[in-house]
CSV table of C-alpha atoms and ligand atoms in Angstrom, one decimal:
chain,number,residue,atom,x,y,z
A,6,ILE,CA,-191.5,105.6,21.2
A,7,LEU,CA,-192.0,108.3,23.8
A,8,ASN,CA,-190.5,111.8,23.3
A,9,GLY,CA,-188.3,110.3,20.6
A,10,VAL,CA,-186.7,107.9,23.1
A,11,LYS,CA,-187.0,104.1,22.6
A,12,GLN,CA,-189.1,102.8,25.4
A,13,SER,CA,-188.7,99.0,25.0
A,14,ILE,CA,-188.3,96.4,27.7
A,15,ARG,CA,-184.7,95.1,28.0
A,16,ASN,CA,-183.7,91.8,29.5
A,17,PHE,CA,-180.7,91.0,31.6
A,18,PRO,CA,-178.5,88.1,30.7
A,19,ASP,CA,-179.2,84.7,32.2
A,20,GLY,CA,-177.6,84.2,35.6
A,21,PHE,CA,-177.1,87.9,36.1
A,22,MET,CA,-177.0,88.6,39.9
A,23,PHE,CA,-178.9,91.4,41.6
A,24,GLY,CA,-178.1,92.6,45.1
A,25,ALA,CA,-177.8,95.5,47.5
A,26,ALA,CA,-175.0,96.7,49.7
A,27,THR,CA,-174.2,98.2,53.1
A,28,ALA,CA,-171.1,98.5,55.4
A,29,SER,CA,-170.5,97.7,59.0
A,30,TYR,CA,-169.9,101.1,60.5
A,31,GLN,CA,-172.6,102.6,58.5
A,32,ILE,CA,-175.4,100.3,59.7
A,33,GLU,CA,-174.5,98.2,62.7
A,34,GLY,CA,-174.4,100.6,65.6
A,35,ALA,CA,-173.6,98.7,68.9
A,36,TRP,CA,-170.2,100.4,68.7
A,37,ASP,CA,-169.1,99.1,72.1
A,38,ALA,CA,-171.4,96.2,72.6
A,39,ASP,CA,-170.4,92.7,73.6
A,40,GLY,CA,-166.6,93.2,73.5
A,41,LYS,CA,-166.2,95.2,70.3
A,42,SER,CA,-163.3,97.6,70.6
A,43,GLU,CA,-162.8,101.1,69.2
A,44,ASN,CA,-162.1,101.8,65.5
A,45,ILE,CA,-161.0,104.9,63.7
A,46,TRP,CA,-164.6,106.1,63.0
A,47,ASP,CA,-165.6,105.7,66.7
A,48,ARG,CA,-162.5,107.8,67.5
A,49,LEU,CA,-163.1,110.5,65.0
A,50,THR,CA,-166.9,110.9,65.7
A,51,HIS,CA,-166.4,110.8,69.5
A,52,SER,CA,-163.4,113.1,69.7
A,53,ILE,CA,-164.4,115.8,67.2
A,54,PRO,CA,-168.2,115.2,66.8
A,55,CYS,CA,-168.8,118.2,64.4
A,56,ARG,CA,-166.3,117.0,61.8
A,57,ILE,CA,-169.5,115.2,60.8
A,58,LYS,CA,-172.0,117.5,59.1
A,59,ASP,CA,-174.9,116.9,61.6
A,60,CYS,CA,-172.4,116.2,64.5
A,61,SER,CA,-173.7,112.6,64.5
A,62,ASN,CA,-172.0,109.3,64.7
A,63,GLY,CA,-172.5,105.6,64.1
A,64,ASP,CA,-173.0,104.6,67.7
A,65,VAL,CA,-176.5,103.3,66.9
A,66,ALA,CA,-176.8,103.9,63.2
A,67,ALA,CA,-179.5,101.6,61.7
A,68,ASP,CA,-179.0,99.3,64.7
A,69,SER,CA,-178.4,96.4,62.3
A,70,TYR,CA,-176.4,94.5,65.0
A,71,ASN,CA,-179.8,94.0,66.7
A,72,ARG,CA,-182.0,93.9,63.6
A,73,HIS,CA,-180.6,91.3,61.2
A,74,THR,CA,-183.9,89.6,61.1
A,75,ARG,CA,-185.6,92.6,59.6
A,76,ASP,CA,-182.6,93.2,57.3
A,77,VAL,CA,-182.9,89.7,55.9
A,78,GLU,CA,-186.7,90.2,55.5
A,79,MET,CA,-186.0,93.3,53.4
A,80,MET,CA,-183.6,91.3,51.2
A,81,ARG,CA,-186.4,88.7,50.7
A,82,GLU,CA,-189.0,91.4,50.0
A,83,LEU,CA,-186.7,92.7,47.2
A,84,GLY,CA,-186.0,89.2,46.0
A,85,LEU,CA,-182.2,89.8,46.1
A,86,ASP,CA,-179.8,87.2,44.7
A,87,HIS,CA,-177.0,88.6,46.9
A,88,TYR,CA,-176.3,91.0,49.8
A,89,ARG,CA,-173.0,92.7,50.2
A,90,PHE,CA,-172.0,93.7,53.7
A,91,SER,CA,-168.7,94.2,55.5
A,92,LEU,CA,-167.2,92.7,58.7
A,93,SER,CA,-166.1,95.0,61.5
A,94,TRP,CA,-162.5,94.1,62.3
A,95,SER,CA,-162.7,95.4,65.8
A,96,ARG,CA,-165.9,93.5,66.5
A,97,ILE,CA,-164.3,90.2,65.5
A,98,LEU,CA,-160.8,90.9,66.9
A,99,PRO,CA,-161.0,93.3,69.8
A,100,THR,CA,-157.2,93.4,70.2
A,101,SER,CA,-156.8,93.8,66.4
A,102,PHE,CA,-155.0,90.5,66.4
A,103,PRO,CA,-156.1,86.8,66.3
A,104,ASP,CA,-155.2,86.1,69.9
A,105,VAL,CA,-158.7,87.0,71.1
A,106,ILE,CA,-161.8,86.1,69.0
A,107,ASN,CA,-164.9,87.8,70.1
A,108,ASP,CA,-167.6,85.1,70.1
A,109,ALA,CA,-170.5,87.6,70.3
A,110,GLY,CA,-169.3,89.4,67.2
A,111,VAL,CA,-168.8,86.2,65.3
A,112,GLN,CA,-172.3,85.1,66.4
A,113,TYR,CA,-173.8,88.2,64.9
A,114,TYR,CA,-172.3,87.5,61.5
A,115,ASN,CA,-173.1,83.8,61.7
A,116,ASN,CA,-176.8,84.7,62.4
A,117,LEU,CA,-176.9,87.1,59.5
A,118,ILE,CA,-175.2,84.7,57.1
A,119,ASN,CA,-177.2,81.7,58.1
A,120,ALA,CA,-180.5,83.6,57.8
A,121,MET,CA,-179.5,84.8,54.3
A,122,LEU,CA,-178.6,81.3,53.2
A,123,LYS,CA,-181.8,79.9,54.5
A,124,TYR,CA,-183.5,82.0,51.8
A,125,ASN,CA,-180.8,81.5,49.1
A,126,ILE,CA,-179.4,84.9,49.4
A,127,GLU,CA,-175.7,84.8,48.5
A,128,PRO,CA,-173.4,86.6,51.0
A,129,MET,CA,-170.8,88.9,49.5
A,130,VAL,CA,-168.4,89.9,52.2
A,131,THR,CA,-166.1,92.9,52.3
A,132,LEU,CA,-163.3,92.4,54.9
A,133,TYR,CA,-162.4,96.1,55.2
A,134,HIS,CA,-164.9,99.0,54.6
A,135,TRP,CA,-162.9,101.7,56.4
A,136,ASP,CA,-163.3,100.8,60.1
A,137,LEU,CA,-159.7,100.1,61.1
A,138,PRO,CA,-159.1,99.2,64.8
A,139,GLN,CA,-157.9,102.4,66.5
A,140,LYS,CA,-154.9,100.6,68.1
A,141,LEU,CA,-153.6,99.8,64.6
A,142,GLN,CA,-154.0,103.4,63.6
A,143,GLU,CA,-151.9,104.5,66.5
A,144,MET,CA,-149.2,102.3,65.1
A,145,GLY,CA,-149.5,104.1,61.7
A,146,GLY,CA,-152.4,102.1,60.3
A,147,TRP,CA,-152.1,101.6,56.5
A,148,THR,CA,-148.8,103.5,56.4
A,149,ASN,CA,-147.0,100.8,58.6
A,150,PRO,CA,-145.7,98.0,56.4
A,151,HIS,CA,-146.6,95.5,59.2
A,152,VAL,CA,-150.3,96.2,58.2
A,153,VAL,CA,-149.7,93.5,55.6
A,154,ASP,CA,-149.5,90.8,58.2
A,155,TRP,CA,-152.1,92.4,60.5
A,156,PHE,CA,-154.6,92.3,57.6
A,157,ALA,CA,-153.6,88.9,56.4
A,158,ASP,CA,-154.1,87.4,59.9
A,159,TYR,CA,-157.5,89.1,60.1
A,160,ALA,CA,-158.4,87.8,56.7
A,161,ARG,CA,-157.4,84.3,57.6
A,162,VAL,CA,-159.6,84.4,60.7
A,163,ALA,CA,-162.6,85.5,58.6
A,164,PHE,CA,-161.9,82.8,55.9
A,165,GLU,CA,-161.7,80.2,58.7
A,166,LEU,CA,-164.9,81.4,60.5
A,167,PHE,CA,-167.1,82.0,57.5
A,168,GLY,CA,-165.4,80.5,54.4
A,169,ASP,CA,-167.6,77.4,54.5
A,170,ARG,CA,-170.6,79.6,53.7
A,171,VAL,CA,-169.3,82.8,52.1
A,172,LYS,CA,-168.2,82.3,48.4
A,173,TYR,CA,-167.7,85.9,47.4
A,174,TRP,CA,-165.0,87.9,49.2
A,175,MET,CA,-163.8,91.5,48.7
A,176,THR,CA,-160.6,92.4,50.6
A,177,MET,CA,-161.0,96.2,50.5
A,178,ASN,CA,-163.7,98.7,49.7
A,179,GLU,CA,-162.3,101.6,47.7
A,180,PRO,CA,-158.6,101.9,48.3
A,181,HIS,CA,-158.7,105.4,46.8
A,182,GLU,CA,-161.0,106.5,49.6
A,183,ILE,CA,-159.0,104.7,52.3
A,184,CYS,CA,-155.6,106.1,51.2
A,185,ASN,CA,-156.1,109.2,49.2
A,186,ALA,CA,-159.1,110.6,51.2
A,187,GLY,CA,-158.1,109.1,54.6
A,188,TYR,CA,-154.3,109.6,54.6
A,189,GLY,CA,-153.8,112.1,51.8
A,190,GLY,CA,-156.7,114.3,52.7
A,191,MET,CA,-159.5,115.0,55.2
A,192,GLY,CA,-162.3,113.1,53.4
A,193,LYS,CA,-162.3,110.0,55.6
A,194,ALA,CA,-160.9,108.9,58.9
A,195,PRO,CA,-158.2,109.1,60.1
A,196,GLN,CA,-158.0,112.5,58.3
A,197,LEU,CA,-154.3,112.5,58.2
A,198,ASN,CA,-154.1,115.1,55.4
A,199,PHE,CA,-150.6,114.2,54.3
A,200,LYS,CA,-151.0,114.3,50.5
A,201,GLY,CA,-148.4,112.8,48.2
A,202,LEU,CA,-146.7,110.9,51.0
A,203,ALA,CA,-149.0,109.1,53.4
A,204,ASP,CA,-151.4,108.2,50.7
A,205,TYR,CA,-148.7,106.5,48.6
A,206,MET,CA,-147.4,104.6,51.6
A,207,CYS,CA,-151.0,103.4,52.3
A,208,ALA,CA,-151.5,102.5,48.6
A,209,LYS,CA,-148.5,100.2,48.4
A,210,ASN,CA,-149.1,98.5,51.8
A,211,LEU,CA,-152.8,98.1,51.1
A,212,LEU,CA,-152.2,96.4,47.7
A,213,VAL,CA,-149.7,94.0,49.2
A,214,ALA,CA,-152.1,93.3,52.1
A,215,HIS,CA,-154.8,92.6,49.7
A,216,ALA,CA,-152.5,90.3,47.7
A,217,LYS,CA,-151.4,88.4,50.7
A,218,ALA,CA,-155.0,87.8,51.7
A,219,TYR,CA,-155.8,86.7,48.2
A,220,HIS,CA,-153.0,84.1,48.1
A,221,ILE,CA,-154.0,82.8,51.6
A,222,TYR,CA,-157.5,82.2,50.2
A,223,ASN,CA,-156.3,80.9,46.9
A,224,ASP,CA,-153.8,78.4,48.4
A,225,GLU,CA,-155.5,77.3,51.5
A,226,PHE,CA,-159.3,77.9,51.3
A,227,LYS,CA,-160.2,77.8,47.6
A,228,PRO,CA,-159.4,74.1,47.2
A,229,LYS,CA,-162.0,73.2,49.7
A,230,HIS,CA,-164.5,76.0,49.4
A,231,GLY,CA,-164.2,77.1,45.8
A,232,GLY,CA,-165.0,80.8,46.3
A,233,VAL,CA,-163.7,83.9,44.7
A,234,VAL,CA,-161.7,87.0,46.0
A,235,GLY,CA,-161.6,90.5,44.5
A,236,MET,CA,-161.5,94.1,45.5
A,237,ALA,CA,-164.1,96.8,45.2
A,238,ILE,CA,-162.4,99.7,43.4
A,239,SER,CA,-164.2,103.1,43.0
A,240,ALA,CA,-164.0,104.9,39.8
A,241,GLY,CA,-165.7,107.8,38.1
A,242,TRP,CA,-165.5,108.4,34.4
A,243,ALA,CA,-163.3,111.3,33.3
A,244,GLU,CA,-164.7,112.7,30.1
A,245,PRO,CA,-162.2,114.9,28.1
A,246,GLU,CA,-163.5,118.5,27.7
A,247,SER,CA,-162.6,118.3,24.0
A,248,GLU,CA,-160.4,116.3,21.6
A,249,GLU,CA,-157.4,118.3,22.9
A,250,HIS,CA,-157.9,116.9,26.4
A,251,VAL,CA,-158.0,113.1,25.6
A,252,GLU,CA,-154.5,112.8,27.1
A,253,ALA,CA,-155.6,114.5,30.3
A,254,SER,CA,-158.6,112.2,30.5
A,255,ASN,CA,-156.3,109.2,30.2
A,256,GLU,CA,-154.0,110.6,32.9
A,257,ALA,CA,-157.0,111.2,35.2
A,258,LEU,CA,-158.1,107.6,34.8
A,259,LEU,CA,-154.6,106.3,35.4
A,260,PHE,CA,-154.2,108.3,38.6
A,261,GLY,CA,-157.7,107.3,39.6
A,262,ILE,CA,-158.8,103.8,38.9
A,263,GLY,CA,-155.3,102.9,37.6
A,264,GLN,CA,-153.4,103.5,40.8
A,265,TYR,CA,-155.1,100.4,42.3
A,266,ALA,CA,-156.3,98.5,39.3
A,267,HIS,CA,-153.1,98.4,37.2
A,268,PRO,CA,-151.0,96.6,39.8
A,269,ILE,CA,-153.6,93.9,40.1
A,270,TYR,CA,-155.4,93.6,36.7
A,271,THR,CA,-152.7,94.4,34.0
A,272,LYS,CA,-150.3,91.8,32.7
A,273,GLU,CA,-147.3,94.0,33.6
A,274,GLY,CA,-148.6,94.8,37.1
A,275,ASP,CA,-147.2,97.8,38.9
A,276,PHE,CA,-148.5,101.4,39.2
A,277,PRO,CA,-149.2,103.1,35.9
A,278,GLN,CA,-146.0,104.2,34.2
A,279,ILE,CA,-147.1,107.8,34.0
A,280,MET,CA,-147.6,107.9,37.8
A,281,LYS,CA,-144.1,106.5,38.4
A,282,GLU,CA,-142.6,109.1,36.0
A,283,LYS,CA,-144.6,112.1,37.2
A,284,VAL,CA,-144.2,111.5,40.9
A,285,ALA,CA,-140.4,110.8,40.5
A,286,VAL,CA,-139.8,114.0,38.4
A,287,LYS,CA,-141.9,116.2,40.8
A,288,SER,CA,-140.3,114.7,43.9
A,289,ALA,CA,-136.8,115.4,42.6
A,290,ALA,CA,-137.8,119.0,41.7
A,291,GLN,CA,-139.2,119.4,45.2
A,292,GLY,CA,-135.9,118.3,46.8
A,293,TYR,CA,-136.8,114.8,48.0
A,294,TYR,CA,-134.1,112.2,47.9
A,295,ARG,CA,-136.4,109.6,46.4
A,296,SER,CA,-139.8,109.4,44.8
A,297,ARG,CA,-142.7,110.0,47.1
A,298,LEU,CA,-144.4,107.1,45.3
A,299,ILE,CA,-143.4,103.9,47.1
A,300,GLU,CA,-142.4,101.2,44.7
A,301,PHE,CA,-143.1,97.5,44.9
A,302,THR,CA,-140.2,95.1,45.3
A,303,PRO,CA,-140.1,92.6,42.4
A,304,GLU,CA,-141.5,89.9,44.8
A,305,GLU,CA,-144.4,92.2,45.8
A,306,LEU,CA,-145.1,93.1,42.2
A,307,ASP,CA,-145.4,89.4,41.4
A,308,MET,CA,-147.6,88.8,44.4
A,309,VAL,CA,-150.0,91.6,43.6
A,310,ARG,CA,-150.2,91.0,39.8
A,311,GLY,CA,-153.2,88.8,39.0
A,312,SER,CA,-154.4,88.7,42.7
A,313,ALA,CA,-158.1,88.9,41.9
A,314,ASP,CA,-160.8,86.5,40.6
A,315,PHE,CA,-163.1,89.4,39.6
A,316,PHE,CA,-163.2,93.2,39.3
A,317,GLY,CA,-165.5,94.8,41.9
A,318,LEU,CA,-166.5,98.2,40.7
A,319,ASN,CA,-168.1,101.0,42.8
A,320,HIS,CA,-169.3,103.6,40.3
A,321,TYR,CA,-171.5,106.7,41.0
A,322,THR,CA,-170.7,109.6,38.7
A,323,SER,CA,-168.5,111.3,36.2
A,324,SER,CA,-166.7,114.6,35.6
A,325,ILE,CA,-165.2,116.7,32.7
A,326,VAL,CA,-161.4,116.9,32.8
A,327,TYR,CA,-158.9,119.1,31.1
A,328,ARG,CA,-155.1,119.7,31.2
A,329,SER,CA,-154.2,122.2,33.9
A,330,ASN,CA,-151.0,124.0,34.7
A,331,VAL,CA,-148.1,121.9,35.9
A,332,THR,CA,-147.7,122.7,39.6
A,333,LEU,CA,-145.5,121.5,42.4
A,334,ALA,CA,-147.8,122.9,45.1
A,335,ASN,CA,-149.6,120.6,47.5
A,336,ASN,CA,-148.0,117.5,46.0
A,337,GLU,CA,-150.5,117.6,43.2
A,338,ASP,CA,-149.1,114.9,41.0
A,339,SER,CA,-151.5,114.7,38.1
A,340,ASP,CA,-151.7,117.7,35.9
A,341,VAL,CA,-155.5,117.5,35.4
A,342,SER,CA,-158.4,119.4,36.7
A,343,SER,CA,-162.1,118.5,36.7
A,344,TYR,CA,-165.6,119.9,37.0
A,345,GLN,CA,-169.2,118.8,36.7
A,346,PRO,CA,-171.4,121.0,34.5
A,347,SER,CA,-174.4,122.5,36.3
A,348,SER,CA,-176.7,121.1,33.7
A,349,TRP,CA,-176.1,117.5,34.9
A,350,PRO,CA,-179.0,116.2,37.1
A,351,THR,CA,-178.0,116.5,40.7
A,352,SER,CA,-178.5,114.4,43.9
A,353,ALA,CA,-178.4,115.4,47.6
A,354,SER,CA,-174.6,114.8,47.4
A,355,SER,CA,-172.5,117.7,46.0
A,356,TRP,CA,-170.3,115.2,44.1
A,357,LEU,CA,-173.0,112.9,42.7
A,358,LYS,CA,-174.5,113.9,39.3
A,359,GLN,CA,-176.5,111.5,37.1
A,360,VAL,CA,-174.4,110.7,34.1
A,361,PRO,CA,-175.4,107.3,32.8
A,362,TRP,CA,-173.3,107.5,29.7
A,363,GLY,CA,-170.2,107.8,31.8
A,364,PHE,CA,-170.9,104.4,33.3
A,365,HIS,CA,-171.2,103.0,29.8
A,366,LYS,CA,-167.8,104.5,28.8
A,367,LEU,CA,-166.1,103.4,32.0
A,368,LEU,CA,-167.2,99.8,31.6
A,369,ASN,CA,-165.8,99.8,28.1
A,370,TYR,CA,-162.6,101.3,29.4
A,371,ILE,CA,-162.3,98.5,31.9
A,372,ARG,CA,-162.9,95.9,29.2
A,373,ASP,CA,-160.2,97.4,27.0
A,374,THR,CA,-157.7,98.2,29.7
A,375,TYR,CA,-157.9,95.1,31.9
A,376,ASP,CA,-158.5,92.4,29.3
A,377,ASN,CA,-162.2,92.1,29.8
A,378,PRO,CA,-162.3,90.8,33.4
A,379,VAL,CA,-165.4,89.5,35.1
A,380,VAL,CA,-166.9,92.7,36.6
A,381,ILE,CA,-169.3,92.8,39.5
A,382,ILE,CA,-170.8,96.2,40.1
A,383,THR,CA,-170.4,96.3,43.9
A,384,GLU,CA,-172.0,99.7,44.4
A,385,ASN,CA,-174.1,102.1,42.4
A,386,GLY,CA,-176.7,104.4,43.8
A,387,PHE,CA,-178.2,107.9,44.3
A,388,SER,CA,-178.8,110.2,47.3
A,389,THR,CA,-181.9,112.2,48.2
A,390,LEU,CA,-182.7,114.2,51.4
A,391,GLY,CA,-185.2,111.5,52.4
A,392,GLY,CA,-188.9,110.8,51.7
A,393,LEU,CA,-190.6,107.7,50.2
A,394,GLU,CA,-191.4,109.3,46.8
A,395,ASP,CA,-188.0,109.0,45.3
A,396,ASP,CA,-188.6,109.3,41.5
A,397,GLU,CA,-185.1,110.8,41.0
A,398,ARG,CA,-183.5,107.6,42.5
A,399,ILE,CA,-185.8,105.5,40.2
A,400,SER,CA,-184.7,107.5,37.2
A,401,TYR,CA,-181.0,107.1,38.2
A,402,TYR,CA,-181.2,103.3,38.7
A,403,ARG,CA,-183.1,102.8,35.4
A,404,GLU,CA,-180.7,104.9,33.4
A,405,TYR,CA,-177.6,103.4,34.9
A,406,LEU,CA,-178.9,99.9,34.4
A,407,ASN,CA,-179.7,100.8,30.8
A,408,ALA,CA,-176.2,102.1,30.3
A,409,MET,CA,-174.8,98.9,31.8
A,410,LEU,CA,-176.9,96.8,29.4
A,411,ASP,CA,-175.4,98.8,26.5
A,412,ALA,CA,-172.0,97.9,27.8
A,413,ILE,CA,-172.9,94.2,28.2
A,414,GLU,CA,-174.2,94.1,24.6
A,415,GLU,CA,-170.8,95.4,23.6
A,416,GLY,CA,-169.1,92.5,25.2
A,417,CYS,CA,-168.4,93.8,28.7
A,418,ASN,CA,-168.3,90.9,31.1
A,419,VAL,CA,-170.6,92.2,33.8
A,420,ALA,CA,-171.9,89.4,36.0
A,421,GLY,CA,-173.8,91.3,38.8
A,422,TYR,CA,-175.1,94.6,40.0
A,423,THR,CA,-175.3,95.8,43.6
A,424,ALA,CA,-177.4,98.8,44.6
A,425,TRP,CA,-176.1,101.1,47.3
A,426,SER,CA,-177.8,100.9,49.6
A,427,LEU,CA,-180.3,98.5,51.0
A,428,MET,CA,-181.2,101.1,53.6
A,429,ASP,CA,-180.3,104.6,54.8
A,430,ASN,CA,-177.2,104.7,56.9
A,431,PHE,CA,-174.4,106.8,58.4
A,432,GLU,CA,-173.0,108.6,55.3
A,433,TRP,CA,-169.5,109.2,56.7
A,434,LEU,CA,-168.7,113.0,57.0
A,435,GLU,CA,-172.3,113.8,55.8
A,436,GLY,CA,-173.8,111.9,58.8
A,437,TYR,CA,-177.5,111.2,58.2
A,438,THR,CA,-178.1,114.2,56.0
A,439,GLU,CA,-177.8,112.3,52.7
A,440,ARG,CA,-179.9,109.2,52.1
A,441,PHE,CA,-179.0,106.4,49.8
A,442,GLY,CA,-181.5,103.7,50.9
A,443,LEU,CA,-184.0,101.7,48.9
A,444,TYR,CA,-185.5,101.5,52.4
A,445,GLU,CA,-185.9,104.7,54.5
A,446,VAL,CA,-184.7,104.3,58.1
A,447,ASP,CA,-186.4,106.4,60.8
A,448,PHE,CA,-183.4,107.3,62.9
A,449,THR,CA,-185.6,109.0,65.5
A,450,SER,CA,-187.5,105.8,66.3
A,451,ALA,CA,-186.1,103.4,68.9
A,452,ASN,CA,-186.5,100.4,66.6
A,453,ARG,CA,-185.1,102.2,63.6
A,454,THR,CA,-188.2,101.4,61.5
A,455,ARG,CA,-187.4,100.6,57.9
A,456,THR,CA,-189.9,101.5,55.2
A,457,PRO,CA,-189.6,100.7,51.5
A,458,ARG,CA,-189.3,103.7,49.2
A,459,LYS,CA,-190.9,103.7,45.8
A,460,SER,CA,-187.5,102.8,44.4
A,461,ALA,CA,-187.6,99.6,46.4
A,462,PHE,CA,-190.8,98.5,44.6
A,463,VAL,CA,-189.3,99.3,41.2
A,464,TYR,CA,-186.0,97.5,42.0
A,465,LYS,CA,-188.0,94.5,43.2
A,466,GLU,CA,-189.8,94.4,39.9
A,467,ILE,CA,-186.5,94.6,38.0
A,468,VAL,CA,-185.1,91.7,40.0
A,469,ARG,CA,-188.3,89.6,39.7
A,470,SER,CA,-188.7,90.1,35.9
A,471,ARG,CA,-185.0,90.2,35.2
A,472,ALA,CA,-185.9,93.1,32.9
A,473,LEU,CA,-186.0,96.8,32.7
A,474,ASP,CA,-189.4,98.2,31.9
A,475,PRO,CA,-189.2,102.0,31.8
A,476,LEU,CA,-193.0,102.4,32.0
A,477,TYR,CA,-193.6,100.1,35.0
A,478,GLU,CA,-195.5,102.0,37.8
A,479,PRO,CA,-195.4,100.1,41.1
A,480,ASN,CA,-198.3,99.7,43.5
A,481,THR,CA,-196.6,101.0,46.7
A,482,ASN,CA,-199.4,100.0,49.1
A,483,VAL,CA,-198.0,96.7,50.4
A,484,MET,CA,-194.6,95.2,50.2
A,485,THR,CA,-194.8,91.4,50.1
A,486,ILE,CA,-192.4,88.5,50.1
A,487,ASP,CA,-193.0,86.5,46.9
B,4,GBH,C1,-169.1,104.9,48.5
B,4,GBH,O1,-168.0,105.6,48.1
B,4,GBH,C2,-168.8,104.2,49.8
B,4,GBH,O2,-168.3,102.9,49.5
B,4,GBH,C3,-170.0,104.0,50.7
B,4,GBH,O3,-169.6,103.7,51.9
B,4,GBH,C4,-170.8,105.3,50.7
B,4,GBH,O4,-171.8,105.3,51.6
B,4,GBH,C5,-171.3,105.6,49.3
B,4,GBH,O5,-170.2,105.7,48.4
B,4,GBH,C6,-172.1,106.9,49.1
B,4,GBH,O6,-171.2,108.0,49.3
B,4,GBH,O7,-164.2,115.3,46.8
B,4,GBH,O8,-166.5,116.0,47.4
B,4,GBH,O9,-166.0,115.2,45.2
B,4,GBH,C7,-168.2,106.5,47.1
B,4,GBH,C8,-166.9,107.2,46.9
B,4,GBH,C9,-167.5,109.4,47.6
B,4,GBH,C10,-165.7,108.9,46.1
B,4,GBH,C11,-167.4,110.8,47.2
B,4,GBH,C12,-165.6,110.3,45.7
B,4,GBH,C13,-166.1,112.5,46.2
B,4,GBH,C14,-165.9,113.5,47.3
B,4,GBH,N1,-167.0,108.5,46.5
B,4,GBH,N2,-166.1,111.2,46.8
B,4,GBH,S1,-165.6,115.1,46.7
């Protein structure tokens, strides 16, 4: 017992998988190398450079396109069971369509996958982590219903190329960021900023596209390869300000995680009832002829319902929510507001506070709401401004893993954990100003030198011992491959 807190060593369940994650645009660089075509992040960063905080871009990023050997070496140093990365659609299919397959791009992913498999590191592949081919955006991107076929064709190409070796697939990374931030707001490319309309068009099309890809895999590839397909959904915990605000908390969760998880993971399928009701009522009051929320056809609803073998969860932080005034302004459809108390430990990202108990509550919510699905934590991590001594990141990882163990003891079916991120990378609108890496990347060096942070040594010990020892102090002099 130290400071009244129990300081015991806790073990992870047998077979629990530890990994780390990245995404194509954030690490690869080589934005126009070897036949890759332009995507929406190339377009945004090149056309309006200072939309990015440090006016930077992902042209070179961590240069992983040329450094997969070092990247795999880092995975081996950490002793990872799996590595989650994403494929760049415009690198594999430069026309956006399957008529032209870019061999050089395919070769890059083959080299990466084969090197990982040589050391028994399981690839977990995300098909879409935000880098839509620019041509498709010009045709409406995720708001065009044809995107269902565009994406399904791309998914089929990926399953054909890599399905013999990749057994874990995620269709989309964080639909909420793709649709609500990218189409409803300015938070992500293409910054369409058309809230309450474009985001709902995107949401429906994206879910149907996901489901179509799921069924292609399930019907045609699963019989021979036996892998699994899911989605990585982002969710924060919404803690009610008081008893009085429990309903507001529930509403925040339904408009947040529920918008994408309900259609896939509930028995009834479809968007949450409260979303359908609220958006319909507000749309009518605003003078629209139909609800701004785009509904599924009965066939689509069936296709989407149950279209996942596991629940991929990206979780970082929590907020306090309360019932706020009903408003029709700005197509604000949920009547909930939120804040984060200044007392919560903060990171380098304005939105990211350390709230481990929120993780615990969210995992229980998922168990209770979605019939205890197999959950893989597909992202969790903490930002600093850089530097190798990252004790705050160590504290974050330890406390969040501890909260996850509490949830597992209470019956939550969590099968794996993935740290964001293996290395520093292009943090979207924040450029290189916020660092999430277990490895620091020197973006001023030509070879993008990667150096393990203190947290890398601590994570390595967690993975090696399959246990959480809150008193472990690493020797950070030499990183080895065990
Ligand atoms: C993940 O998204 C991404 O998948 C990954 O690519 C990224 O590098 C990582 O997080 C770290 O950011 O309105 O200011 O409160 C996390 C998703 C990002 C969603 C921040 C909520 C809040 C923005 N979250 N966002 S704000």
